């Protein structure tokens, strides 16, 4: 396996950006499955377009993608 898929959810509010890292998956389909399970849950249902999947090559630098996560 040389590729993984990062699934995260983000949306903007009047108070700033809200970002949630959901997980790292071995294939794109598993990300889609997770989205299906989460899309009707609180925190996601009101921002259904906020799901994002990023394909990441293992052992390579990805210089065009940055996320900042702040723990609650």
CSV table of N, CA, C and O in Angstrom, one decimal:
chain,number,residue,atom,x,y,z
A,1,UNK,N,0.9,-1.2,0.0
A,1,UNK,CA,0.0,0.0,0.0
A,1,UNK,C,0.9,1.2,0.0
A,1,UNK,O,1.6,1.5,0.9
A,2,UNK,N,0.8,2.0,-1.0
A,2,UNK,CA,1.6,3.2,-1.1
A,2,UNK,C,0.7,4.5,-1.0
A,2,UNK,O,1.2,5.6,-1.1
A,3,UNK,N,-0.6,4.3,-0.9
A,3,UNK,CA,-1.5,5.4,-0.9
A,3,UNK,C,-2.5,5.2,0.3
A,3,UNK,O,-2.9,4.1,0.5
A,4,UNK,N,-2.8,6.3,1.0
A,4,UNK,CA,-3.8,6.3,2.0
A,4,UNK,C,-4.7,7.5,1.7
A,4,UNK,O,-4.4,8.4,0.9
A,5,UNK,N,-5.9,7.5,2.3
A,5,UNK,CA,-6.9,8.5,2.1
A,5,UNK,C,-7.3,9.2,3.4
A,5,UNK,O,-7.7,8.5,4.3
A,6,UNK,N,-7.1,10.5,3.5
A,6,UNK,CA,-7.4,11.2,4.7
A,6,UNK,C,-8.8,11.8,4.5
A,6,UNK,O,-9.1,12.5,3.5
A,7,UNK,N,-9.7,11.5,5.5
A,7,UNK,CA,-11.1,12.0,5.4
A,7,UNK,C,-11.2,13.0,6.5
A,7,UNK,O,-10.9,12.7,7.7
A,8,UNK,N,-11.7,14.2,6.2
A,8,UNK,CA,-11.9,15.2,7.2
A,8,UNK,C,-13.2,16.0,6.8
A,8,UNK,O,-13.7,15.9,5.7
A,9,UNK,N,-13.7,16.7,7.7
A,9,UNK,CA,-14.9,17.5,7.6
A,9,UNK,C,-14.6,18.9,8.0
A,9,UNK,O,-14.0,19.2,9.1
A,10,UNK,N,-15.0,19.9,7.2
A,10,UNK,CA,-14.7,21.3,7.6
A,10,UNK,C,-15.8,22.2,7.0
A,10,UNK,O,-16.4,21.9,6.0
A,11,UNK,N,-16.1,23.3,7.8
A,11,UNK,CA,-17.0,24.3,7.3
A,11,UNK,C,-16.7,25.6,8.1
A,11,UNK,O,-16.1,25.6,9.2
A,12,UNK,N,-17.2,26.7,7.5
A,12,UNK,CA,-17.0,28.0,8.2
A,12,UNK,C,-18.2,28.4,8.9
A,12,UNK,O,-19.3,28.1,8.5
A,13,UNK,N,-18.0,29.1,10.0
A,13,UNK,CA,-19.1,29.7,10.8
A,13,UNK,C,-18.8,31.2,11.0
A,13,UNK,O,-17.7,31.6,10.7
A,14,UNK,N,-19.6,31.9,11.6
A,14,UNK,CA,-19.3,33.3,12.0
A,14,UNK,C,-18.2,33.4,13.0
A,14,UNK,O,-17.6,34.4,13.2
A,15,UNK,N,-17.9,32.3,13.7
A,15,UNK,CA,-16.8,32.2,14.7
A,15,UNK,C,-15.5,31.7,14.1
A,15,UNK,O,-14.5,31.7,14.9
A,16,UNK,N,-15.5,31.3,12.9
A,16,UNK,CA,-14.2,30.7,12.3
A,16,UNK,C,-14.5,29.4,11.7
A,16,UNK,O,-15.6,29.0,11.4
A,17,UNK,N,-13.4,28.8,11.4
A,17,UNK,CA,-13.4,27.5,10.7
A,17,UNK,C,-13.5,26.3,11.7
A,17,UNK,O,-12.8,26.3,12.7
A,18,UNK,N,-14.4,25.4,11.3
A,18,UNK,CA,-14.5,24.2,12.2
A,18,UNK,C,-14.0,23.0,11.4
A,18,UNK,O,-14.5,22.7,10.2
A,19,UNK,N,-13.0,22.3,11.9
A,19,UNK,CA,-12.4,21.2,11.2
A,19,UNK,C,-12.4,19.9,12.1
A,19,UNK,O,-12.1,20.0,13.3
A,20,UNK,N,-12.8,18.8,11.5
A,20,UNK,CA,-12.7,17.5,12.2
A,20,UNK,C,-12.0,16.5,11.4
A,20,UNK,O,-12.4,16.2,10.2
A,21,UNK,N,-11.0,15.9,11.9
A,21,UNK,CA,-10.3,14.8,11.2
A,21,UNK,C,-11.1,13.6,11.6
A,21,UNK,O,-11.3,13.3,12.7
A,22,UNK,N,-11.6,12.8,10.6
A,22,UNK,CA,-12.4,11.7,10.8
A,22,UNK,C,-11.5,10.4,10.8
A,22,UNK,O,-11.6,9.6,11.7
A,23,UNK,N,-10.6,10.3,9.9
A,23,UNK,CA,-9.7,9.1,9.9
A,23,UNK,C,-8.9,9.0,8.6
A,23,UNK,O,-9.0,9.8,7.7
A,24,UNK,N,-8.0,8.0,8.6
A,24,UNK,CA,-7.1,7.7,7.5
A,24,UNK,C,-7.5,6.3,7.1
A,24,UNK,O,-7.6,5.3,7.9
A,25,UNK,N,-7.8,6.1,5.8
A,25,UNK,CA,-8.4,4.9,5.3
A,25,UNK,C,-7.5,4.3,4.1
A,25,UNK,O,-6.8,5.1,3.5
A,26,UNK,N,-7.6,3.0,3.9
A,26,UNK,CA,-6.8,2.3,2.9
A,26,UNK,C,-7.3,2.5,1.5
A,26,UNK,O,-6.6,2.2,0.6
A,27,UNK,N,-8.6,2.8,1.4
A,27,UNK,CA,-9.1,3.0,0.0
A,27,UNK,C,-10.2,4.1,0.0
A,27,UNK,O,-10.8,4.3,1.0
A,28,UNK,N,-10.5,4.6,-1.2
A,28,UNK,CA,-11.4,5.7,-1.3
A,28,UNK,C,-12.8,5.2,-0.9
A,28,UNK,O,-13.6,6.0,-0.3
A,29,UNK,N,-13.2,4.0,-1.3
A,29,UNK,CA,-14.5,3.5,-1.0
A,29,UNK,C,-14.8,3.4,0.5
A,29,UNK,O,-15.9,3.7,0.9
A,30,UNK,N,-13.8,3.2,1.3
A,30,UNK,CA,-14.0,3.2,2.8
A,30,UNK,C,-14.3,4.6,3.3
A,30,UNK,O,-15.0,4.8,4.2
A,31,UNK,N,-13.7,5.6,2.6
A,31,UNK,CA,-14.0,7.0,3.0
A,31,UNK,C,-15.5,7.2,2.7
A,31,UNK,O,-16.2,7.8,3.5
A,32,UNK,N,-15.9,6.8,1.5
A,32,UNK,CA,-17.3,7.0,1.1
A,32,UNK,C,-18.3,6.3,2.1
A,32,UNK,O,-19.3,6.9,2.4
A,33,UNK,N,-17.9,5.1,2.5
A,33,UNK,CA,-18.7,4.4,3.5
A,33,UNK,C,-18.8,5.2,4.8
A,33,UNK,O,-19.9,5.3,5.4
A,34,UNK,N,-17.7,5.7,5.3
A,34,UNK,CA,-17.7,6.5,6.5
A,34,UNK,C,-18.5,7.8,6.3
A,34,UNK,O,-19.3,8.1,7.3
A,35,UNK,N,-18.5,8.4,5.2
A,35,UNK,CA,-19.3,9.6,5.0
A,35,UNK,C,-20.8,9.2,5.0
A,35,UNK,O,-21.6,9.9,5.7
A,36,UNK,N,-21.1,8.1,4.5
A,36,UNK,CA,-22.5,7.6,4.5
A,36,UNK,C,-23.0,7.4,5.9
A,36,UNK,O,-24.2,7.7,6.3
A,37,UNK,N,-22.1,6.9,6.8
A,37,UNK,CA,-22.5,6.6,8.2
A,37,UNK,C,-22.6,7.9,9.0
A,37,UNK,O,-23.4,7.9,10.0
A,38,UNK,N,-21.8,8.9,8.7
A,38,UNK,CA,-21.8,10.1,9.5
A,38,UNK,C,-22.7,11.2,9.0
A,38,UNK,O,-23.0,12.1,9.7
A,39,UNK,N,-23.1,11.2,7.7
A,39,UNK,CA,-23.8,12.3,7.1
A,39,UNK,C,-25.1,12.7,7.8
A,39,UNK,O,-25.5,13.9,7.6
A,40,UNK,N,-25.7,11.8,8.5
A,40,UNK,CA,-26.9,12.2,9.2
A,40,UNK,C,-26.8,12.5,10.7
A,40,UNK,O,-27.7,12.6,11.4
A,41,UNK,N,-25.5,12.5,11.1
A,41,UNK,CA,-25.2,12.7,12.5
A,41,UNK,C,-25.0,14.2,12.9
A,41,UNK,O,-24.6,15.0,12.0
A,42,UNK,N,-25.3,14.6,14.1
A,42,UNK,CA,-25.1,16.0,14.5
A,42,UNK,C,-23.6,16.4,14.3
A,42,UNK,O,-22.7,15.6,14.4
A,43,UNK,N,-23.4,17.6,13.9
A,43,UNK,CA,-22.1,18.1,13.5
A,43,UNK,C,-21.8,17.9,12.1
A,43,UNK,O,-20.8,18.6,11.6
A,44,UNK,N,-22.5,17.0,11.4
A,44,UNK,CA,-22.2,16.8,10.0
A,44,UNK,C,-23.5,17.1,9.1
A,44,UNK,O,-23.4,17.6,8.0
A,45,UNK,N,-24.7,16.8,9.6
A,45,UNK,CA,-25.9,16.8,8.8
A,45,UNK,C,-26.2,18.2,8.3
A,45,UNK,O,-26.7,18.4,7.2
A,46,UNK,N,-25.8,19.3,9.0
A,46,UNK,CA,-26.1,20.6,8.6
A,46,UNK,C,-25.0,21.1,7.6
A,46,UNK,O,-25.2,22.2,7.1
A,47,UNK,N,-24.0,20.4,7.4
A,47,UNK,CA,-22.9,20.8,6.5
A,47,UNK,C,-22.4,19.6,5.7
A,47,UNK,O,-21.3,19.2,5.7
A,48,UNK,N,-23.4,19.0,5.0
A,48,UNK,CA,-23.1,17.8,4.2
A,48,UNK,C,-22.0,18.0,3.2
A,48,UNK,O,-21.3,17.0,2.8
A,49,UNK,N,-21.8,19.2,2.7
A,49,UNK,CA,-20.8,19.4,1.7
A,49,UNK,C,-19.4,19.6,2.3
A,49,UNK,O,-18.5,19.9,1.5
A,50,UNK,N,-19.3,19.5,3.6
A,50,UNK,CA,-18.0,19.7,4.2
A,50,UNK,C,-17.1,18.5,4.2
A,50,UNK,O,-15.9,18.7,4.7
A,51,UNK,N,-17.5,17.4,3.7
A,51,UNK,CA,-16.6,16.2,3.7
A,51,UNK,C,-15.6,16.4,2.6
A,51,UNK,O,-15.9,16.8,1.5
A,52,UNK,N,-14.3,16.0,3.0
A,52,UNK,CA,-13.2,16.1,2.0
A,52,UNK,C,-12.3,14.9,2.1
A,52,UNK,O,-12.1,14.4,3.2
A,53,UNK,N,-11.9,14.4,1.0
A,53,UNK,CA,-11.0,13.2,0.9
A,53,UNK,C,-9.7,13.7,0.2
A,53,UNK,O,-9.8,14.2,-0.9
A,54,UNK,N,-8.6,13.4,0.9
A,54,UNK,CA,-7.3,13.8,0.3
A,54,UNK,C,-6.5,12.5,0.1
A,54,UNK,O,-6.3,11.7,1.1
A,55,UNK,N,-6.0,12.2,-1.1
A,55,UNK,CA,-5.2,11.1,-1.4
A,55,UNK,C,-3.8,11.5,-1.0
A,55,UNK,O,-3.3,12.5,-1.5
A,56,UNK,N,-3.1,10.6,-0.2
A,56,UNK,CA,-1.7,10.9,0.2
A,56,UNK,C,-0.8,9.7,-0.1
A,56,UNK,O,-1.1,8.6,0.2
A,57,UNK,N,0.3,10.1,-0.8
A,57,UNK,CA,1.3,9.0,-1.1
A,57,UNK,C,2.1,8.9,0.1
A,57,UNK,O,2.6,9.9,0.7
A,58,UNK,N,2.3,7.6,0.6
A,58,UNK,CA,3.1,7.4,1.8
A,58,UNK,C,4.6,7.7,1.4
A,58,UNK,O,5.1,7.4,0.3
A,59,UNK,N,5.3,8.2,2.4
A,59,UNK,CA,6.7,8.5,2.3
A,59,UNK,C,7.0,9.6,1.3
A,59,UNK,O,8.2,9.7,0.8
A,60,UNK,N,6.1,10.5,1.0
A,60,UNK,CA,6.3,11.6,0.1
A,60,UNK,C,5.8,12.9,0.8
A,60,UNK,O,4.8,12.8,1.5
A,61,UNK,N,6.4,14.0,0.6
A,61,UNK,CA,6.0,15.2,1.1
A,61,UNK,C,4.9,15.8,0.3
A,61,UNK,O,5.0,15.9,-0.9
A,62,UNK,N,3.8,16.2,0.9
A,62,UNK,CA,2.7,16.8,0.2
A,62,UNK,C,2.7,18.3,0.6
A,62,UNK,O,2.2,18.7,1.6
A,63,UNK,N,3.3,19.1,-0.2
A,63,UNK,CA,3.5,20.5,0.1
A,63,UNK,C,2.3,21.4,-0.2
A,63,UNK,O,2.4,22.6,0.1
A,64,UNK,N,1.3,20.9,-0.8
A,64,UNK,CA,0.2,21.8,-1.2
A,64,UNK,C,-1.1,21.6,-0.3
A,64,UNK,O,-2.2,22.0,-0.6
A,65,UNK,N,-0.9,20.9,0.8
A,65,UNK,CA,-2.1,20.6,1.7
A,65,UNK,C,-1.7,20.8,3.1
A,65,UNK,O,-0.8,20.2,3.6
A,66,UNK,N,-2.5,21.6,3.8
A,66,UNK,CA,-2.2,21.9,5.2
A,66,UNK,C,-3.5,21.9,6.0
A,66,UNK,O,-4.5,22.5,5.5
A,67,UNK,N,-3.6,21.3,7.1
A,67,UNK,CA,-4.7,21.3,8.0
A,67,UNK,C,-4.2,21.7,9.4
A,67,UNK,O,-3.1,21.3,9.8
A,68,UNK,N,-5.0,22.5,10.1
A,68,UNK,CA,-4.6,22.9,11.5
A,68,UNK,C,-5.7,22.3,12.3
A,68,UNK,O,-6.9,22.7,12.2
A,69,UNK,N,-5.4,21.4,13.2
A,69,UNK,CA,-6.4,20.9,14.1
A,69,UNK,C,-6.1,21.4,15.6
A,69,UNK,O,-5.0,21.4,16.0
A,70,UNK,N,-7.2,21.9,16.2
A,70,UNK,CA,-7.1,22.3,17.5
A,70,UNK,C,-8.0,21.4,18.4
A,70,UNK,O,-9.2,21.3,18.1
A,71,UNK,N,-7.4,20.8,19.4
A,71,UNK,CA,-8.2,19.9,20.2
A,71,UNK,C,-9.1,20.7,21.1
A,71,UNK,O,-8.8,21.8,21.6
A,72,UNK,N,-10.3,20.1,21.3
A,72,UNK,CA,-11.3,20.8,22.2
A,72,UNK,C,-10.9,20.6,23.6
A,72,UNK,O,-10.4,19.7,24.1
